[in-house]
mmCIF file of C-alpha atoms in Angstrom:
data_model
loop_
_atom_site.group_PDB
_atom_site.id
_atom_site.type_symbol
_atom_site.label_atom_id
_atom_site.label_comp_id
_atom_site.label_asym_id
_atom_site.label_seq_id
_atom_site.Cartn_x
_atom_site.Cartn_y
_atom_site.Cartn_z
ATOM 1 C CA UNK A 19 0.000 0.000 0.000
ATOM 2 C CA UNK A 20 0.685 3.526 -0.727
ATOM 3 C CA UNK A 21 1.538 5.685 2.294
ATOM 4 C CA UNK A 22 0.266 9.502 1.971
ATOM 5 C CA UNK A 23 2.242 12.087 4.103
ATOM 6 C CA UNK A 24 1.120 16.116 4.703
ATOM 7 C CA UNK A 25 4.688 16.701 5.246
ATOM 8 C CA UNK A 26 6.620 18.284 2.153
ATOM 9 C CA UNK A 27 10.558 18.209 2.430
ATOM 10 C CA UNK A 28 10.637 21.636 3.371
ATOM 11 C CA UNK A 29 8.292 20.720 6.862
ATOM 12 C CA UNK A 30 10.095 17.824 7.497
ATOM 13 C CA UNK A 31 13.492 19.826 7.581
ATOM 14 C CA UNK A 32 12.296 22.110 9.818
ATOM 15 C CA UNK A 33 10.639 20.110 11.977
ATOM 16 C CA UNK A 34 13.660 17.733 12.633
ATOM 17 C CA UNK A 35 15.654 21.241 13.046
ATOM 18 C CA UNK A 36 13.643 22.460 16.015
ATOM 19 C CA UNK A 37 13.780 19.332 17.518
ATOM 20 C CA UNK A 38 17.572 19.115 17.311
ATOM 21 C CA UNK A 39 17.884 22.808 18.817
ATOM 22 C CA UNK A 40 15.364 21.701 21.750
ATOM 23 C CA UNK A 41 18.019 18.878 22.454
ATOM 24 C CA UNK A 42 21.060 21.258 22.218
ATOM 25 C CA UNK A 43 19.350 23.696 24.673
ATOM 26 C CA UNK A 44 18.551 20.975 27.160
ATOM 27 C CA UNK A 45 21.880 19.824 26.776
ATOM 28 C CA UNK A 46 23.298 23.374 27.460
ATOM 29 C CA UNK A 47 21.369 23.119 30.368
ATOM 30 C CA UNK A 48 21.428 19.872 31.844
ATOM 31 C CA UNK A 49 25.789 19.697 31.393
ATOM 32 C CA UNK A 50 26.038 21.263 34.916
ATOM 33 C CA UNK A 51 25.128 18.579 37.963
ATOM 34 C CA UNK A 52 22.433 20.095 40.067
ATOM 35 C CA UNK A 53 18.832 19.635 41.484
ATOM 36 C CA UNK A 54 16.535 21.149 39.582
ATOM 37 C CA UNK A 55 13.628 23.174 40.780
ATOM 38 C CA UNK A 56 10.757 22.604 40.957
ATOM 39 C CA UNK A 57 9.507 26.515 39.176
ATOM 40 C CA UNK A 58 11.920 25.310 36.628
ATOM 41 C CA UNK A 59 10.327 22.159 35.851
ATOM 42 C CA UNK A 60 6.799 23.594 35.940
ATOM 43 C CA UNK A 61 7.794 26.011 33.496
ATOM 44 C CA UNK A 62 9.660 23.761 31.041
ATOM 45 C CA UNK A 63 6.593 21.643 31.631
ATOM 46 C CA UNK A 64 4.377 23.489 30.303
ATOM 47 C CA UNK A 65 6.215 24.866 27.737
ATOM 48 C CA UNK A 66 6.452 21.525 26.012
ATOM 49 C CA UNK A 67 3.005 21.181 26.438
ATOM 50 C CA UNK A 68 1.872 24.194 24.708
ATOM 51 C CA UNK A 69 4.475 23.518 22.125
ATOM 52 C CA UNK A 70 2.114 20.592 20.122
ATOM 53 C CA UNK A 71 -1.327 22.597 21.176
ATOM 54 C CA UNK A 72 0.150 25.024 18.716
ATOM 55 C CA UNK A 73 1.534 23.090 16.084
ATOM 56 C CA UNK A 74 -1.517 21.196 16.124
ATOM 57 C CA UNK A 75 -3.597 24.513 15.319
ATOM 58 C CA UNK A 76 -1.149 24.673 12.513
ATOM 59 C CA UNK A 77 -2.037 21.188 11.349
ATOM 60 C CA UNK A 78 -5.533 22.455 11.445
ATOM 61 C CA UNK A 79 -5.756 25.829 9.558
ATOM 62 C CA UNK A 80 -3.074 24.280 7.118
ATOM 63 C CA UNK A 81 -4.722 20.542 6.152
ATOM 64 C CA UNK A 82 -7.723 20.255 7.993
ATOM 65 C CA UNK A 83 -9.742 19.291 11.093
ATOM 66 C CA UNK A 84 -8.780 15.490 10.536
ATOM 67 C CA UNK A 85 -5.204 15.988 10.338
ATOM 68 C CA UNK A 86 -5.327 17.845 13.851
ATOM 69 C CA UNK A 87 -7.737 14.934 15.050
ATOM 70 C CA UNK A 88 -4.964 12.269 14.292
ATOM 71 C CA UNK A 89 -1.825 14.316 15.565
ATOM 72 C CA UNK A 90 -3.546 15.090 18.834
ATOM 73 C CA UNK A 91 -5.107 11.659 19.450
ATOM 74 C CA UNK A 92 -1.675 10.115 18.636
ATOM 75 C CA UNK A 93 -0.012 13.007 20.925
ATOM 76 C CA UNK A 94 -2.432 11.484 23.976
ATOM 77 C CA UNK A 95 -1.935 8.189 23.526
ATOM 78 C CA UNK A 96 2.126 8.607 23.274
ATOM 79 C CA UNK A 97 1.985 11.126 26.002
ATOM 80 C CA UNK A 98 0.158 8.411 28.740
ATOM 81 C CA UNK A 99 2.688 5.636 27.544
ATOM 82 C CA UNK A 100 5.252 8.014 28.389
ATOM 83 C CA UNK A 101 4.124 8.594 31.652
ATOM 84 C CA UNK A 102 4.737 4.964 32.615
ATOM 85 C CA UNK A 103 7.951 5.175 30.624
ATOM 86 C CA UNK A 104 8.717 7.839 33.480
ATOM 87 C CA UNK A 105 7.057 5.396 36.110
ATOM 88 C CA UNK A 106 10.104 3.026 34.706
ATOM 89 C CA UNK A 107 13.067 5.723 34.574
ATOM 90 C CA UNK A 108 12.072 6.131 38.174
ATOM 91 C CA UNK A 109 12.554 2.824 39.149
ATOM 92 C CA UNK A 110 16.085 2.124 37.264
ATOM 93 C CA UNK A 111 17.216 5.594 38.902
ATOM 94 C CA UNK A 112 16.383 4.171 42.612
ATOM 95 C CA UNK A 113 18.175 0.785 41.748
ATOM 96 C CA UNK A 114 21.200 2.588 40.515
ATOM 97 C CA UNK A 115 21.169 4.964 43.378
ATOM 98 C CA UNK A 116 21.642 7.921 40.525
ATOM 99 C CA UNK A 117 22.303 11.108 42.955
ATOM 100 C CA UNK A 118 19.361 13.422 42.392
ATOM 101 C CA UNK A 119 22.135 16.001 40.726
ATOM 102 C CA UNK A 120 22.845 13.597 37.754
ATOM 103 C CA UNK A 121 19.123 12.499 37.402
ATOM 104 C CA UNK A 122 18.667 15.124 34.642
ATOM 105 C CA UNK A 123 21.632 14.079 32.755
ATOM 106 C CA UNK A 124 20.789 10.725 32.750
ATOM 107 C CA UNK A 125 16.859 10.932 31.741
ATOM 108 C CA UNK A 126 18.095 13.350 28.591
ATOM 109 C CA UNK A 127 19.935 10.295 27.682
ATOM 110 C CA UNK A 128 17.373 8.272 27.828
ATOM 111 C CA UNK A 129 15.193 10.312 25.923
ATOM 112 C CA UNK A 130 18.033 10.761 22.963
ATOM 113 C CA UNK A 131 17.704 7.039 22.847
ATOM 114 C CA UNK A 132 14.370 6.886 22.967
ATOM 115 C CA UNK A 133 13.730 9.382 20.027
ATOM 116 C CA UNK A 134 16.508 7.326 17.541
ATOM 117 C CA UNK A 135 15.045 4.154 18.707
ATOM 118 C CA UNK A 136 11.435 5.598 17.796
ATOM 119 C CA UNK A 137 12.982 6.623 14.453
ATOM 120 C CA UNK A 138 14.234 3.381 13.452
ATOM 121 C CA UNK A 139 10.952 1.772 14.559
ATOM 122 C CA UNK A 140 8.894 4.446 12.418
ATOM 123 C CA UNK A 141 10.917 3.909 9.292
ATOM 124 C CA UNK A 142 10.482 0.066 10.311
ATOM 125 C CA UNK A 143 6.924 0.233 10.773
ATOM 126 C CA UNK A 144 6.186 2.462 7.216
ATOM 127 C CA UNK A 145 8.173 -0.195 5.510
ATOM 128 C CA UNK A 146 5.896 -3.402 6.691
ATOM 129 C CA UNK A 147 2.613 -0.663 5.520
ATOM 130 C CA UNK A 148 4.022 -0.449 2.651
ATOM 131 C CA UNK A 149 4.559 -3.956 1.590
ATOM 132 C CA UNK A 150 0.618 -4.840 2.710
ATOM 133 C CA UNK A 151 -2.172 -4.481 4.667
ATOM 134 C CA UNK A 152 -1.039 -7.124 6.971
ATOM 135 C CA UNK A 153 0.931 -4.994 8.646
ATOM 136 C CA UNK A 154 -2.155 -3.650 9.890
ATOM 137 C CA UNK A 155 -2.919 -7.295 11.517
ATOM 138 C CA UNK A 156 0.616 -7.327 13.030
ATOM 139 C CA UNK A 157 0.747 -3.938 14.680
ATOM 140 C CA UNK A 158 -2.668 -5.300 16.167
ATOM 141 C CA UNK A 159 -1.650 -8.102 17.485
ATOM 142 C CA UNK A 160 1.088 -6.721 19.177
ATOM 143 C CA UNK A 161 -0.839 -4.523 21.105
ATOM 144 C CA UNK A 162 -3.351 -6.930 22.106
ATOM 145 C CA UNK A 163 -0.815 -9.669 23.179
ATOM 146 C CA UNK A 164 0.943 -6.474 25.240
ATOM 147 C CA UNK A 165 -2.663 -5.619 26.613
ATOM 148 C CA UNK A 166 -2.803 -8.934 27.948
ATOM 149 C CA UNK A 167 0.533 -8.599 29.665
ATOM 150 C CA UNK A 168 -0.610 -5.037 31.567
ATOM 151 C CA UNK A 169 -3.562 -6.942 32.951
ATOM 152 C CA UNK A 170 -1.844 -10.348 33.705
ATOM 153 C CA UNK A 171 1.122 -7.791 35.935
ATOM 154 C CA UNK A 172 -2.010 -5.637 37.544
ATOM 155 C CA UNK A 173 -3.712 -8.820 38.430
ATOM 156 C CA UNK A 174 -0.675 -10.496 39.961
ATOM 157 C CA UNK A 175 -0.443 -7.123 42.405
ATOM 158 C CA UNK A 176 2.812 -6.416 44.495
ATOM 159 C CA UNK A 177 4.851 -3.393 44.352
ATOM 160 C CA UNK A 178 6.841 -2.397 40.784
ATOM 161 C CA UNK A 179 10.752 -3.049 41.415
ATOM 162 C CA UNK A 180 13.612 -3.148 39.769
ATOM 163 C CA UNK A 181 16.738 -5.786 39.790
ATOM 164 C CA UNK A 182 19.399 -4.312 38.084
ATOM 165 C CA UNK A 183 21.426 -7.577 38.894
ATOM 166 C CA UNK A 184 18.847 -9.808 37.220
ATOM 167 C CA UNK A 185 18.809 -7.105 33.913
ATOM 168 C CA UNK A 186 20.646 -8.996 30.895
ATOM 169 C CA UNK A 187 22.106 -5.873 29.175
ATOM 170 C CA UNK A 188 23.538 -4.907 33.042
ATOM 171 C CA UNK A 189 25.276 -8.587 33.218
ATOM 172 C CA UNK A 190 26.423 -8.396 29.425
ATOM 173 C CA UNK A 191 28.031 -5.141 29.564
ATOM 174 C CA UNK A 192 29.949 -5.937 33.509
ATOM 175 C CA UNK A 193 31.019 -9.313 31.459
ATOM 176 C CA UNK A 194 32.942 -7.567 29.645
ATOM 177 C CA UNK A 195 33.375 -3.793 30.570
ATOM 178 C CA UNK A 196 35.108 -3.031 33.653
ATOM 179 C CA UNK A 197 32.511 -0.235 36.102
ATOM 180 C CA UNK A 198 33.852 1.952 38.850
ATOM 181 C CA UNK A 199 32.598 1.045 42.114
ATOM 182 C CA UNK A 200 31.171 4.636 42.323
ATOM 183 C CA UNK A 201 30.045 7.516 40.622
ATOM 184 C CA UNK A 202 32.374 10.005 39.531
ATOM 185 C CA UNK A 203 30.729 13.264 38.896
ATOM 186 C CA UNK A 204 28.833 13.543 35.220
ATOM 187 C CA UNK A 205 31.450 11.348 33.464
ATOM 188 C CA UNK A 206 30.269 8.113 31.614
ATOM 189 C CA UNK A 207 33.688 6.855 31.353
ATOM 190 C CA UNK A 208 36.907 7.404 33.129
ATOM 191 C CA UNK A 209 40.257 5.800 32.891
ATOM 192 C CA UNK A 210 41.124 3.457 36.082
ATOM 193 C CA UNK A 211 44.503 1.391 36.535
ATOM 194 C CA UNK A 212 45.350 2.388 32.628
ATOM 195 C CA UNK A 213 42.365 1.027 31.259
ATOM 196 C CA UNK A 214 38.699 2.262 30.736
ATOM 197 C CA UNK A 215 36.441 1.795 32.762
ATOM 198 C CA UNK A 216 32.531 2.843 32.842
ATOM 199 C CA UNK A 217 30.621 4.702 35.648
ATOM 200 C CA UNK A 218 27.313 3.755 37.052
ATOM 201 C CA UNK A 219 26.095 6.819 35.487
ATOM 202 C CA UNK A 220 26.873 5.018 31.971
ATOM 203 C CA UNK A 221 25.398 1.796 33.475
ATOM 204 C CA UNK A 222 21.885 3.369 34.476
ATOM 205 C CA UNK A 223 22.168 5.164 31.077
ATOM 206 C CA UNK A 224 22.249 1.978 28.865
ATOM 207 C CA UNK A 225 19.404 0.399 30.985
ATOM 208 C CA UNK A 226 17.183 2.804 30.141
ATOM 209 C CA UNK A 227 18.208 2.805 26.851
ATOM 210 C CA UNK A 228 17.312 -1.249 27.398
ATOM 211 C CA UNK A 229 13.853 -0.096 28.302
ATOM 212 C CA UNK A 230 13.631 2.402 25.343
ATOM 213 C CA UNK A 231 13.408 -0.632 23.104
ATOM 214 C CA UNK A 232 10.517 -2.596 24.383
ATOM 215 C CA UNK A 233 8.330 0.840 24.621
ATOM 216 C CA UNK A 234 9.329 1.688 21.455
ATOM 217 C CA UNK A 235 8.124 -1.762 20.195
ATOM 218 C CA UNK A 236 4.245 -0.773 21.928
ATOM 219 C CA UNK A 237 4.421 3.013 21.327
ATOM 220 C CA UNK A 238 4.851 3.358 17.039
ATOM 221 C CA UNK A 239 2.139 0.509 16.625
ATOM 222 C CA UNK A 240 0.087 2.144 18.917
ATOM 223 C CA UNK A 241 -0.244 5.794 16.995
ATOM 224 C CA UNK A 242 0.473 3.583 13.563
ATOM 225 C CA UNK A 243 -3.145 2.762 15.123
ATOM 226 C CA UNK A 244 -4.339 6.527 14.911
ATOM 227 C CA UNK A 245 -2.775 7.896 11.738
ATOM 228 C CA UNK A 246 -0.717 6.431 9.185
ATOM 229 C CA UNK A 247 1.293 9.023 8.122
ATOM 230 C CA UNK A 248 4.489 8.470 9.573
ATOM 231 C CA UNK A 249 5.332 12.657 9.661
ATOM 232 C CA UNK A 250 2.534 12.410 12.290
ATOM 233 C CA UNK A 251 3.648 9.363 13.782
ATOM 234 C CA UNK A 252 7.116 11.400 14.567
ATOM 235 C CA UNK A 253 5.499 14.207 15.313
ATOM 236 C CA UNK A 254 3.389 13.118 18.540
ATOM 237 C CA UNK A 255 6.429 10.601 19.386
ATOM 238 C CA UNK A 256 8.887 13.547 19.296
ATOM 239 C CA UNK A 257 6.663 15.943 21.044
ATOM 240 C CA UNK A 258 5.456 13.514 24.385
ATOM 241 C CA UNK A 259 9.096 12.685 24.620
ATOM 242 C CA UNK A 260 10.504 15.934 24.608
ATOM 243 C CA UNK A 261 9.255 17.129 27.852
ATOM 244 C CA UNK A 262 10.175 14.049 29.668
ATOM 245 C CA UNK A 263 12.674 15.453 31.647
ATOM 246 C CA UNK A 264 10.967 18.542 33.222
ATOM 247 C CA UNK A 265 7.922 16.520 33.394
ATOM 248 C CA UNK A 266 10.285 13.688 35.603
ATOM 249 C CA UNK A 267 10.523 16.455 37.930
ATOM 250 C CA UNK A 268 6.974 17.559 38.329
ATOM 251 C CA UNK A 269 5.172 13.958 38.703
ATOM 252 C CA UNK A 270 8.240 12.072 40.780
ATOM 253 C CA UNK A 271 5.745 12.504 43.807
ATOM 254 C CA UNK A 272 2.843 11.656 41.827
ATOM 255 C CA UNK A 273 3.470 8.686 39.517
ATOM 256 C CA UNK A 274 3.322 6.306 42.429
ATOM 257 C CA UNK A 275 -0.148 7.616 43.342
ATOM 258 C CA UNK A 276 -1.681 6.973 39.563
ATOM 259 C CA UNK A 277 -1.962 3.108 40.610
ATOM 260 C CA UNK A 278 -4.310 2.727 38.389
ATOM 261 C CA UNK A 279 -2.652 3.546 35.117
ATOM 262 C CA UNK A 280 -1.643 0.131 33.814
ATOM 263 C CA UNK A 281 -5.172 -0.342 34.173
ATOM 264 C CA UNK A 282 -5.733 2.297 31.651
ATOM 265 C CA UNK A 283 -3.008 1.411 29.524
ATOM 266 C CA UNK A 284 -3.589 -2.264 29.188
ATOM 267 C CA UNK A 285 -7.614 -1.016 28.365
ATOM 268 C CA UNK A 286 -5.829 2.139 25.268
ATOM 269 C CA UNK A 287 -3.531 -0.405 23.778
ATOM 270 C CA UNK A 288 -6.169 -2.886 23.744
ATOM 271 C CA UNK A 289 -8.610 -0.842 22.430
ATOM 272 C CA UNK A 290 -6.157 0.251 19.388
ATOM 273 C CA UNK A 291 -5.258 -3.246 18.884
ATOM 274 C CA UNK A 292 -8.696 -4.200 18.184
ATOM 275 C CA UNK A 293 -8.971 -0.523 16.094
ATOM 276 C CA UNK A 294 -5.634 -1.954 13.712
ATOM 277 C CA UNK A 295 -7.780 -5.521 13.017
ATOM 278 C CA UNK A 296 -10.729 -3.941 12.148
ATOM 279 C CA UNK A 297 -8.879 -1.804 9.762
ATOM 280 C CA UNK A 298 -7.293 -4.590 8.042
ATOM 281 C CA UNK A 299 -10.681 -6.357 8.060
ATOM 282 C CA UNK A 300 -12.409 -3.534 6.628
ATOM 283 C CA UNK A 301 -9.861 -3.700 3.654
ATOM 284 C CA UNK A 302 -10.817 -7.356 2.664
ATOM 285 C CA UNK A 303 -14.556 -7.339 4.023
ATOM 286 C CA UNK A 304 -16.187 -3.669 3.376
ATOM 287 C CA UNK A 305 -18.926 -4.855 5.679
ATOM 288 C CA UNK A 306 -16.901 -4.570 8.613
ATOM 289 C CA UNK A 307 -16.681 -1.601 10.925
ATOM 290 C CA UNK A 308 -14.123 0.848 11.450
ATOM 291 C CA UNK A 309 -13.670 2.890 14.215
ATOM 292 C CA UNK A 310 -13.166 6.654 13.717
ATOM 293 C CA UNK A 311 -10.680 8.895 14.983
ATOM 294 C CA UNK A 312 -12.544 11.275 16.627
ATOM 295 C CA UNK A 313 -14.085 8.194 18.572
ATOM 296 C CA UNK A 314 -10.788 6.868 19.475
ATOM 297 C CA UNK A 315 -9.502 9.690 21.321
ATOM 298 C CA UNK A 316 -13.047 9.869 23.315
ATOM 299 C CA UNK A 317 -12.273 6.763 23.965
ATOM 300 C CA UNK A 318 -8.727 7.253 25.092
ATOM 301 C CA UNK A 319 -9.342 10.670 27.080
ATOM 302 C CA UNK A 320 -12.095 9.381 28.904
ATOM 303 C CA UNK A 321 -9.904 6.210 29.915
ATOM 304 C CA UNK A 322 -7.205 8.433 31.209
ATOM 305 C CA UNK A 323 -9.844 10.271 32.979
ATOM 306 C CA UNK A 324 -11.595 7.360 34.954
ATOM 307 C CA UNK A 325 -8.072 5.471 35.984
ATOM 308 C CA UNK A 326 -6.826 9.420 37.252
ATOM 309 C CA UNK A 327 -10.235 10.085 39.395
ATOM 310 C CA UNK A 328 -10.022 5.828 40.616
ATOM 311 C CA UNK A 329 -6.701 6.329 41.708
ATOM 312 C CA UNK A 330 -7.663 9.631 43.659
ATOM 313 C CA UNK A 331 -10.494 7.793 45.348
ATOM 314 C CA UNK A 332 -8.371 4.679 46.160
ATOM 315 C CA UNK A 333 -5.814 6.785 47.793
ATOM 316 C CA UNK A 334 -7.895 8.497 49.526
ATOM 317 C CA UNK A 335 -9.383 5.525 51.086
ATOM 318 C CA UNK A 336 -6.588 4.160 52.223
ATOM 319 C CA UNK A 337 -5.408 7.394 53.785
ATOM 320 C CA UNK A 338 -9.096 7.104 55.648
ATOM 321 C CA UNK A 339 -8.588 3.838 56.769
ATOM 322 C CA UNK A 340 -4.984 3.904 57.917
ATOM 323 C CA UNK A 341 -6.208 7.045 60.188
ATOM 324 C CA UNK A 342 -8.842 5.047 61.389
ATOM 325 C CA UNK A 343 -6.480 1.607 62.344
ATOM 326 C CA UNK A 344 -4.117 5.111 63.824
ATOM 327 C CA UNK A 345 -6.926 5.656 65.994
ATOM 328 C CA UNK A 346 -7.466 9.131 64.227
ATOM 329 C CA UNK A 347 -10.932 10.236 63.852
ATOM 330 C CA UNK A 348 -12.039 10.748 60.381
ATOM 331 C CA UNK A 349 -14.438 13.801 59.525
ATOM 332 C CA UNK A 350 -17.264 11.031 58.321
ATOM 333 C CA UNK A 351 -16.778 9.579 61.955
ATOM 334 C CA UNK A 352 -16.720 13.027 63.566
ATOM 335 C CA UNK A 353 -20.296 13.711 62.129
ATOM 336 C CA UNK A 354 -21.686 10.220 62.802
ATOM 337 C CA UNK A 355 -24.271 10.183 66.069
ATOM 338 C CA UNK A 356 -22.583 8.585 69.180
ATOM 339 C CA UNK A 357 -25.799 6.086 69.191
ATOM 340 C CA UNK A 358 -24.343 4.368 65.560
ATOM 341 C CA UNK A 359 -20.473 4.472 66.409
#
C-alpha cells in the first residue's frame, strides 16, 4: 500500500531542526550537575506542552480538522505511555542509586535514545505498511498480546521493582566492561589502573536505553493505530518525549499515586489493537466496521480520565482507613451520632 504524508521536504526539515535545537538547549542546560527546581520544571513543563497545542492549530488551519484529530489523538496516547515510561526511569534511577544532581543528565539520555530508537521503529513500521495491509494485523496483534501482559502484571499485584542484577544488558556489559565502584561526577567513562572503565552513570544510562526498546516496540504501533502518516507518527512521538525530563521532575511525587494507570493502559492499547484488526478487516470485508478517529480519542481521554479520578479515590481511602487503624478520627466519623459508632 501507498503511504500519503502532509509533510513536504521543506516541513520535514524544519521540523527535525527544532527538535535538534530543543536537544542542544537541554543539553546546554542539563551539562552542569544540580537539582533542579521545581519553578523550573513547571515552566519547562508546560512549555512543552503548549508547544504541540500550537503546532496542532497549525495542522488544522493548514490541512484540515482530521489531520489535527490524528496528531492530537496520537499526541495522547504517546503522552500516557510516556508517563509509565517515566514510572520506569524512576525505578532504574532508585536501583542505581543515581544522585538526584545527575538524574537530569541521565533521563536526557534516555530520551536521545528513545527518540533514535522511535525513528528506526517508524521507518520500520512504514516499511511493513508499505509492503501490505497485513501490517495492519501485526501492529494489532502486538498490542493486544501487550494488553494482555498489563492486565496479567495488575492482576498479579505487588509493588513495581527493579533488579538491576537480574537485567541482561547490566550482566552483558559488567562481562565484559570493567565499572567503577562509584560515581564520579557527570562522566560516563573514566580511565582506572590504565584502562577504561565505565561509571554507574553510563550503566543506568544503557538500561534505560534497554527499556527504550521494548516501549518503542508498543508506542509506534500504537499511533500507527491513529494515523498512518508516519510525519505524524514522529510528530506526537517527538513531542510527548521531549518534555520528559521537566515533566520527571513535576510527577516524581505523583506517579506512584496513579496506581491505576496500567489499568488504563492495558484497556488504550487494547482498544487500538482491536482498532488496527478492524482496519485490516475492513480492507478485505467492506462490511466490517471501522472505528473513527474522533471516537478513538473519546475513547482514550475518557480512559485516562476514569483510571486518574479511581486512583484519587483509592488513595484516599486508604489514607481514611490507615487514620482510622491510627486511631485518628475521620471527619465522616466526627459527624456520625454517638448512638451508631
Amino acid at each position: 500500500m501507498e503511504l500519503r504524508t502532509i509533510a513536504s521536504p521543506t516541513l520535514w526539515i524544519i521540523t527535525v531542526a527544532a527538535l535538534l535545537l530543543l536537544l542542544v538547549v537541554d543539553m546546554l542546560i542539563t551539562r552542569r550537575p544540580r537539582e533542579e527546581s521545581m519553578r523550573e520544571s513547571v515552566g519547562w513543563s508546560v512549555f512543552y506542552l503548549l508547544l504541540p497545542v500550537f503546532f496542532g492549530f497549525y495542522l488544522w488551519a493548514g490541512h484540515g480538522g482530521g489531520v489535527a484529530v490524528e496528531f492530537f489523538t496520537g499526541f495522547v496516547v504517546e503522552k500516557s505511555l510516556s508517563v509509565d515510561n517515566l514510572f520506569v526511569f524512576m525505578l532504574l534511577l532508585a536501583a542505581f542509586a543515581v544522585p538526584s544532581a545527575l538524574a537530569r543528565q541521565v533521563l536526557l539520555y534516555g530520551i536521545v535514545g528513545a527518540l533514535v530508537l522511535r525513528v528506526v521503529f517508524i521507518w520500520l513500521g512504514a516499511a511493513a505498511l508499505q509492503s501490505g495491509t497485513w501490517a495492519f494485523l501485526l501492529f494489532g496483534a502486538i498490542l493486544i498480546v501487550t494488553a494482555g501482559k498489563i492486565v496479567r502484571d495488575v492482576l498479579k499485584g505487588g509493588e513495581q521493582e527493579v533488579d538491576i542484577s537480574s537485567m541482561r544488558t547490566v550482566r552483558l556489559v559488567r562481562r565484559f566492561v570493567p565499572v567503577t565502584d562509584d560515581y564520579r561526577g557527570s562522566r560516563l567513562v573514566v580511565r582506572e589502573r590504565g584502562r577504561l572503565a565505565l561509571t554507574p552513570l553510563a550503566l543506568a544510562a544503557i538500561a534505560i536505553l534497554a527499556t527504550d526498546i521494548v516501549f518503542a516496540v508498543d508506542s509506534v504501533p500504537a499511533v500507527y493505530g491513529v494515523t498512518e502518516d508516519p510525519f505524524l507518527v514522529f510528530a506526537t512521538n517527538a513531542f510527548a518525549l521531549l518534555g520528559l525530563r521537566a515533566l520527571y521532575f513535576v510527577l516524581q511525587g505523583v506517579l506512584t499515586k496513579l496506581r491505576h494507570l496500567n489499568h488504563g493502559l492495558g484497556v488504550i492499547l487494547a482498544f487500538i489493537g482491536v482498532k488496527l484488526v478492524l482496519h485490516w478487516a475492513h480492507g478485505i470485508w467492506t462490511w466490517v466496521p471501522e472505528i473513527p478517529t474522533l471516537a478513538s480519542l473519546g475513547v482514550i481521554v475518557g480512559v485516562l480520565v476514569v483510571v486518574t479520578v479511581t486512583s484519587l479515590l483509592a488513595n484516599r481511602r486508604d489514607r481514611l482507613r490507615g487514620a482510622v487503624a491510627a486511631g485518628d478520627e475521620t471527619p465522616e466519623a466526627i459527624q456520625e451520632p454517638a448512638g451508631e459508632r
